[in-house]
């Protein structure tokens, strides 16, 4: 019986690892003419739930998704936006949706002043050495992408 269970575990391990071999998040930031921004943050549910639970000190049951308030608190600690003067931009949650194995969090904010905006994104860097956080900014018809890895700081949008 023990050999059978061990054989099944060995067979299933590669299947679990193949679910998403890269650790990443994708954040889209829309900067509107009315000095407002909207962020859409997409993360893999399983990895993100573990990171948010650890951050909040919450115990996560097997096959469970973290409560959305813990997810929001985690993202607010890991994704930061500042305006031209360096003043922090207060991100306000505007929803969360689950699609298959991904979560999409929404945040909105009013920019304190016109001018350049900087962002920092360290989502799940404490968990995975290969974590990549892609941030795409959209201003009118202009799109630009930035990649954040462990150790990166602020980047201009």
XYZ file of C-alpha atoms in Angstrom:
157
model
C 0.000 0.000 0.000
C 2.808 2.433 0.884
C 4.560 1.685 -2.419
C 1.334 2.346 -4.335
C 0.837 5.714 -2.626
C 4.467 6.653 -3.259
C 4.165 5.698 -6.940
C 0.993 7.790 -7.334
C 2.673 10.769 -5.627
C 5.705 10.529 -7.922
C 3.487 10.353 -11.007
C 1.374 13.348 -9.936
C 4.258 15.661 -8.925
C 5.170 16.691 -12.501
C 1.505 17.400 -13.274
C 1.295 19.877 -10.378
C 4.576 21.543 -11.328
C 3.441 21.923 -14.950
C 0.385 23.973 -13.946
C 2.336 27.201 -14.472
C 6.102 26.781 -14.667
C 6.749 30.517 -14.441
C 5.854 32.604 -11.423
C 4.381 35.865 -12.621
C 1.786 38.556 -12.215
C 0.439 40.992 -14.787
C -0.687 44.500 -13.892
C -2.308 46.860 -16.356
C -2.395 50.532 -15.365
C -4.699 52.828 -17.331
C -3.915 56.493 -16.877
C -6.916 58.642 -17.792
C -6.953 62.276 -18.906
C -9.029 63.139 -15.821
C -6.006 62.500 -13.543
C -7.278 59.088 -12.500
C -5.791 55.634 -12.832
C -7.187 52.116 -12.823
C -5.138 49.029 -12.079
C -6.038 45.498 -13.088
C -3.819 42.939 -11.312
C -3.867 39.310 -12.462
C -2.263 36.529 -10.416
C -2.377 32.742 -10.256
C -4.847 31.804 -7.516
C -2.828 29.082 -5.780
C 0.488 30.921 -5.392
C -1.207 34.226 -4.596
C -3.442 32.703 -1.916
C -0.404 31.311 -0.116
C 1.454 34.651 -0.313
C -1.550 36.665 0.927
C -2.218 34.187 3.748
C 1.407 34.379 4.906
C 1.317 38.173 4.735
C -1.821 38.352 6.885
C -0.841 35.540 9.258
C -3.940 33.607 8.194
C -3.976 29.838 7.991
C -5.011 28.704 4.516
C -6.959 25.454 4.203
C -5.978 23.055 1.403
C -7.511 23.979 -1.977
C -8.753 27.249 -0.529
C -8.683 30.747 -1.956
C -7.654 33.562 0.321
C -10.390 35.915 1.490
C -10.465 38.942 -0.847
C -9.737 41.430 1.964
C -6.450 39.630 2.695
C -5.635 39.635 -1.016
C -6.341 43.364 -1.232
C -4.184 44.101 1.841
C -1.330 42.052 0.375
C -1.483 43.823 -2.994
C -1.632 47.255 -1.356
C 1.590 46.358 0.495
C 3.323 45.069 -2.653
C 2.162 47.442 -5.415
C 2.837 51.090 -4.730
C 2.250 54.150 -6.888
C 3.585 57.668 -6.319
C 2.867 60.922 -8.112
C 5.219 63.606 -9.410
C 6.148 64.924 -5.954
C 6.684 61.433 -4.543
C 3.363 61.606 -2.745
C 1.802 58.111 -2.407
C -1.282 57.507 -4.512
C -4.101 55.964 -2.435
C -5.363 52.897 -4.300
C -8.997 51.998 -3.627
C -10.210 48.433 -4.319
C -12.964 48.152 -6.936
C -13.501 44.393 -7.084
C -12.060 40.935 -7.513
C -13.009 38.210 -9.977
C -11.896 34.627 -10.386
C -11.498 33.021 -13.801
C -10.313 29.422 -13.790
C -6.941 29.434 -11.985
C -6.476 33.224 -11.959
C -7.677 36.129 -9.834
C -8.123 39.669 -11.159
C -8.100 42.516 -8.645
C -9.209 46.035 -9.548
C -7.974 49.274 -7.941
C -8.712 52.924 -8.742
C -7.120 56.188 -7.666
C -7.051 59.918 -8.272
C -3.560 61.231 -9.025
C -2.485 64.014 -6.651
C -1.011 66.115 -9.486
C -0.313 66.055 -13.179
C 3.035 64.732 -14.272
C 5.027 61.537 -14.158
C 3.933 58.563 -12.089
C 6.249 55.919 -10.632
C 5.360 52.393 -9.598
C 6.964 49.583 -7.575
C 5.768 45.976 -7.753
C 7.158 43.237 -5.493
C 4.210 40.795 -5.634
C 5.326 37.330 -4.470
C 9.042 38.203 -4.686
C 9.412 36.926 -1.125
C 8.179 33.500 -2.241
C 9.817 32.832 -5.608
C 13.318 33.722 -6.786
C 12.084 33.568 -10.401
C 9.013 35.779 -9.815
C 8.371 38.230 -12.676
C 5.865 41.071 -12.364
C 4.921 42.698 -15.647
C 3.385 46.171 -15.497
C 1.856 47.614 -18.648
C 0.822 51.260 -18.648
C -1.733 52.662 -21.066
C -2.058 56.405 -21.579
C -4.372 57.204 -24.480
C -2.972 55.167 -27.391
C 0.497 54.868 -25.858
C 1.451 51.540 -24.257
C 4.638 50.733 -22.393
C 5.686 47.674 -20.415
C 8.064 47.228 -17.512
C 9.272 44.066 -15.849
C 9.926 43.858 -12.116
C 12.027 41.121 -10.514
C 13.292 40.627 -6.980
C 15.317 43.638 -5.856
C 13.829 46.145 -8.311
C 12.673 49.494 -6.978
C 10.643 52.331 -8.472
C 10.143 52.670 -12.221
C 8.603 55.570 -14.127
C 5.441 54.980 -16.146
